[in-house]
Coordinates of C-alpha atoms in Angstrom, one line a residue:
X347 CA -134.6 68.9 75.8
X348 CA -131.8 70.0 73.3
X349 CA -131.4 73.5 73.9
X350 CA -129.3 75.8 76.6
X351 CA -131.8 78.0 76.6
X352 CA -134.5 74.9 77.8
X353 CA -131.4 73.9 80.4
X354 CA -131.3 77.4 82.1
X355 CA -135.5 77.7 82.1
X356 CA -135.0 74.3 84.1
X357 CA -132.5 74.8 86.3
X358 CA -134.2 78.5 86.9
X359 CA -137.5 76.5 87.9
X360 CA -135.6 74.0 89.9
X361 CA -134.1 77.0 92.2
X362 CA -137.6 78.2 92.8
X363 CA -138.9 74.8 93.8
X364 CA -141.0 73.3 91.0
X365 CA -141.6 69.6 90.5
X366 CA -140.5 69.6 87.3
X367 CA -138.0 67.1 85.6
X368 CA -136.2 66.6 82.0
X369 CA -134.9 64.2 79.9
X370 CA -132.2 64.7 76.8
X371 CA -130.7 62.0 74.8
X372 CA -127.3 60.2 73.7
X373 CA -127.2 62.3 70.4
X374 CA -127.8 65.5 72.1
X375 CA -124.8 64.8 74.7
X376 CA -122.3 63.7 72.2
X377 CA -122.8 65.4 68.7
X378 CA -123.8 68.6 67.8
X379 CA -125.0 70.2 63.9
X380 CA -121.8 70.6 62.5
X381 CA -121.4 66.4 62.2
X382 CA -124.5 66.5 60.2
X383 CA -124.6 64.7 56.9
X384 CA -126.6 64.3 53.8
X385 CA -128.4 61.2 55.5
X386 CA -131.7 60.1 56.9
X387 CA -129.8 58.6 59.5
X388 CA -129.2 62.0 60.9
X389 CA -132.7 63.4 61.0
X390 CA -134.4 63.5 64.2
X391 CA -136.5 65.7 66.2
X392 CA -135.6 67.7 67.8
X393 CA -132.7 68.1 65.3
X394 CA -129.0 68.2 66.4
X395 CA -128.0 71.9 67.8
X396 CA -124.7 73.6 68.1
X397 CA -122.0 72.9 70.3
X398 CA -122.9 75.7 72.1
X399 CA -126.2 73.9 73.3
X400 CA -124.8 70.6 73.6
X401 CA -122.0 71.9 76.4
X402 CA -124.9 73.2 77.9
X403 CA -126.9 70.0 78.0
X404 CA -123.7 67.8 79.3
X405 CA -123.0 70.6 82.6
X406 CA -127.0 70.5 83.1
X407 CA -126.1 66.4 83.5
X408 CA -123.4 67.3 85.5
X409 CA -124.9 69.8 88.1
X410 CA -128.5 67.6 88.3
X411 CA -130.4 70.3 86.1
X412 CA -131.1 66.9 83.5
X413 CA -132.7 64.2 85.3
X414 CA -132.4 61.2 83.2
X415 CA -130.9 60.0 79.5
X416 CA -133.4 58.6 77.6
X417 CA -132.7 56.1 73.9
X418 CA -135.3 58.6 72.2
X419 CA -135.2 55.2 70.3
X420 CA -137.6 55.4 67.1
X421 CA -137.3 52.8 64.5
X422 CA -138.4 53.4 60.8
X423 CA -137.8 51.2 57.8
X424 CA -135.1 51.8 55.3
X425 CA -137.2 53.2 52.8
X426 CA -138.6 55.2 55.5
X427 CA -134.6 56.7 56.5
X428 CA -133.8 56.4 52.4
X429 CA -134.7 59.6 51.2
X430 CA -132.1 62.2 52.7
X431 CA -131.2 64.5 55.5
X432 CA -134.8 66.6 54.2
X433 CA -137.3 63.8 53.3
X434 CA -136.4 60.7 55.2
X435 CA -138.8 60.3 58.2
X436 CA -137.6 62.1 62.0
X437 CA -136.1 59.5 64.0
X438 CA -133.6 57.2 64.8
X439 CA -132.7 54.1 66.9
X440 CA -131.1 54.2 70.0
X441 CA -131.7 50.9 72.6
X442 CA -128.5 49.4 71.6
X443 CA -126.4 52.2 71.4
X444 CA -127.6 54.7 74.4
X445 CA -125.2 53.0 76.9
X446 CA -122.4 52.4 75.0
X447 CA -122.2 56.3 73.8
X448 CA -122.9 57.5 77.2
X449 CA -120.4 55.7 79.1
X450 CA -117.9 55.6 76.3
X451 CA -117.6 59.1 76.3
X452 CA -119.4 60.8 79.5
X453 CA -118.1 58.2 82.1
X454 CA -115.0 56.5 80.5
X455 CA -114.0 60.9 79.8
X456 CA -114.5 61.3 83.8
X457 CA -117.2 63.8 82.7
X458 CA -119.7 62.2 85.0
X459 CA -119.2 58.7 87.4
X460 CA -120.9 55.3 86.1
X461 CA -123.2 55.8 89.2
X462 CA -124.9 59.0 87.8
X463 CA -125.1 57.9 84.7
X464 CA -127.3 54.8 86.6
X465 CA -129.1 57.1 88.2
X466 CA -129.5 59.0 84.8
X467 CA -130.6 55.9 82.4
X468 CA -132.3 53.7 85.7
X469 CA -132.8 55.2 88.8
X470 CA -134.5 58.2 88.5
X471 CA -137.0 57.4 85.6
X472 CA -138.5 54.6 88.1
X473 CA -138.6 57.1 90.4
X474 CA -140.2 59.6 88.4
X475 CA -143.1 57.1 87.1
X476 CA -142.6 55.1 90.3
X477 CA -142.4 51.8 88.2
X478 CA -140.7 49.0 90.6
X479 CA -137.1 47.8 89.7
X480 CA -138.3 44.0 89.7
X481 CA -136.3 41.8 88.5
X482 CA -134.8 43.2 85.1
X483 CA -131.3 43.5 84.5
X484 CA -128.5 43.5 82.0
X485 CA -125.0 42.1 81.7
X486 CA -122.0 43.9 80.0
X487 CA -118.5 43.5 79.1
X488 CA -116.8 47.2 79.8
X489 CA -113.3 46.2 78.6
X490 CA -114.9 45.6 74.9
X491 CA -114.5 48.0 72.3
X492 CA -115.7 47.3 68.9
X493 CA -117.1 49.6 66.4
X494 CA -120.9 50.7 65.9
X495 CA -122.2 48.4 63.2
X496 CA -126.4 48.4 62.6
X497 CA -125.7 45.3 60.8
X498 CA -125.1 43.8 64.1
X499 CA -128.8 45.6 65.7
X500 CA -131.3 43.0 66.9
X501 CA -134.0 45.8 66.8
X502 CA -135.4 46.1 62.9
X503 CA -134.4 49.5 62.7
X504 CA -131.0 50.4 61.6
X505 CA -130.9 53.9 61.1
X506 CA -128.6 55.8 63.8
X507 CA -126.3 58.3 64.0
X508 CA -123.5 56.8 65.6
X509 CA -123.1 54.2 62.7
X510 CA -119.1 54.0 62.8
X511 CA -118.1 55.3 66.1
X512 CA -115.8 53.4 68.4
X513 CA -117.5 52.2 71.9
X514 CA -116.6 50.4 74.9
X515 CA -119.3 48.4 76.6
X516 CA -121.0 45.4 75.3
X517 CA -124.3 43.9 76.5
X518 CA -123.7 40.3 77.3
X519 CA -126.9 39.4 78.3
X520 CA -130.4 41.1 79.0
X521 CA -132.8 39.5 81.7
X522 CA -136.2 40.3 81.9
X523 CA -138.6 39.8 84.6
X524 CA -136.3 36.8 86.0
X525 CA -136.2 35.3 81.9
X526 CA -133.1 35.7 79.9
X527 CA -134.5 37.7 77.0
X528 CA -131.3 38.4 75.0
X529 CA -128.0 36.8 75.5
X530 CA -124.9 37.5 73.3
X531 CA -124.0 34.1 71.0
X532 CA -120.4 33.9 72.1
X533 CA -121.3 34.1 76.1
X534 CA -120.2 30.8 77.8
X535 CA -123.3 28.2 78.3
X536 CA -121.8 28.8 82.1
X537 CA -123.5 32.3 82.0
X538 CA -127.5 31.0 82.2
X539 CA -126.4 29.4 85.6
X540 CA -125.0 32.7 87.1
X541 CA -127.6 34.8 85.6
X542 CA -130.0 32.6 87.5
X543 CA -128.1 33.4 91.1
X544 CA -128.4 37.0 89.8
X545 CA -131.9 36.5 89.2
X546 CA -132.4 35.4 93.3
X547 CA -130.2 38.1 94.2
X548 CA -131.7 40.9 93.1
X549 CA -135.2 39.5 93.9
X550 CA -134.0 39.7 97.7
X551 CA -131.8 42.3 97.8
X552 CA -132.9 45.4 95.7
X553 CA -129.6 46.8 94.6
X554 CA -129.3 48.9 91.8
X555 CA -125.9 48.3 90.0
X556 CA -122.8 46.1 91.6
X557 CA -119.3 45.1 89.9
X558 CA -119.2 40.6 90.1
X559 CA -116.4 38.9 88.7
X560 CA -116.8 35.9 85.9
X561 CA -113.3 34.2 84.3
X562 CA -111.2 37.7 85.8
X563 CA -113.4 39.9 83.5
X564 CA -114.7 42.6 85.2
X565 CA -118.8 42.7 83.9
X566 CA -121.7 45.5 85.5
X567 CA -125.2 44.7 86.5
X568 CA -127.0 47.0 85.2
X569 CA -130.9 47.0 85.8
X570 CA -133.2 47.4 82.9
X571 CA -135.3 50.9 82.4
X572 CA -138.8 50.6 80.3
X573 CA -140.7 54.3 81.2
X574 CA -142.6 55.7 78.6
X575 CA -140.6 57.7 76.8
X576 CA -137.6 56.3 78.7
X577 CA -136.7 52.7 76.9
X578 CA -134.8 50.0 77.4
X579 CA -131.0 50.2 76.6
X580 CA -130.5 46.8 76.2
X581 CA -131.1 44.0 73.2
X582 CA -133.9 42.1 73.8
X583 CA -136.6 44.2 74.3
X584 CA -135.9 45.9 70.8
X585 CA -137.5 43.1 69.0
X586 CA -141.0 44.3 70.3
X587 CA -140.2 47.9 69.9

């Protein structure tokens, strides 16, 4: 959803008891029409709204009207995203940018805490589709900032929105059904060996997300979220996407 109007029909419906749940995305939450330029990159659907609907959208996160945050991650070619706000194709990519936006500036901004965002991008789409956690998870650095380059995107689409902005959160490493699918060149070799107790530790003890320590950097498990519409957020699954 993108619109306060869709947020108060939900939250309306929630109040009388329907089984009825919603999604929004990273680009809804954080931006609104006035950033728009004259650039495929910024052409989605639906398209950006005002600010007006995009406070809307962030206190529906905040009071539980939004159920989860999904990448709405849709990669097109450069030709494809070459031709203009107007004729460049809808869509743009969003696995390797969805949790660096949201808990740059929704958690890091104390607008919501890192475990609803969790709950936002992990738990509750499993729970919706009722898809097993298994053993997928993902590494990052919080303390990293850097600045949004699609250069750097292992998926083959480039195109985003957020090209520029300054995040904190970096993926380290992605593992995927117990197999390290993605891990960041400059990680220490050291890093396969600890992602491997990881791997046993998850497998026996179903958590969801849990601070660890490695070299006095503070890193987050994260778990991995593949459903349907609700994709990955991590590099590593993007190169089949």
């Amino acid at each position: 959803i993108s619109t306060k109007e869709s947020v108060d029909i939900i939250r309306k419906a929630k109040a009388e008891c329907v089984d009825i749940t919603c999604e929004t995305g990273p680009h809804y939450l954080v931006m609104d029409d006035s950033m728009l330029q004259e650039d495929g990159r910024f052409k989605m659907n639906p398209p950006l709204r005002s600010k007006e609907d995009r406070d809307a959208l962030v206190q529906g996160i905040i009071d539980g009207t939004i159920d989860m945050i999904a990448t709405d991650h849709a990669p097109h070619s450069a030709e494809e995203k070459s031709r203009g706000l107007e004729k460049s194709a809808f869509g743009v990519v969003g696995i390797e940018t969805a949790f660096p936006i949201m808990y740059t500036y929704l958690v890091k901004t104390d607008s919501i805490t890192m475990d609803r965002l969790v709950e936002l991008m992990v738990i509750n789409p499993r729970q919706r589709f009722n898809i097993p956690l298994g053993c997928d998870y993902s590494i990052w650095d919080l303390e990293e900032e850097y600045t949004v380059d699609p250069a750097e995107f292992v998926s083959l689409g480039k195109a985003t929105p957020f090209e520029g902005w300054k995040v904190n959160g970096r993926c380290l490493a992605t593992v995927c059904d117990g197999k390290i699918v993605y891990k960041k060149r400059a990680v220490h070799l050291k890093l396969h060996a600890f992602l491997m107790y990881l791997y046993y530790f998850v497998r026996h003890d179903n958590f969801y997300c849990f601070p660890i320590v490695i070299h006095s950097n503070l890193y987050w498990s994260i778990p991995v979220c593949i459903a349907v519409n609700i994709l990955s957020f991590t590099p590593g699954f993007s190169k089949f996407i």
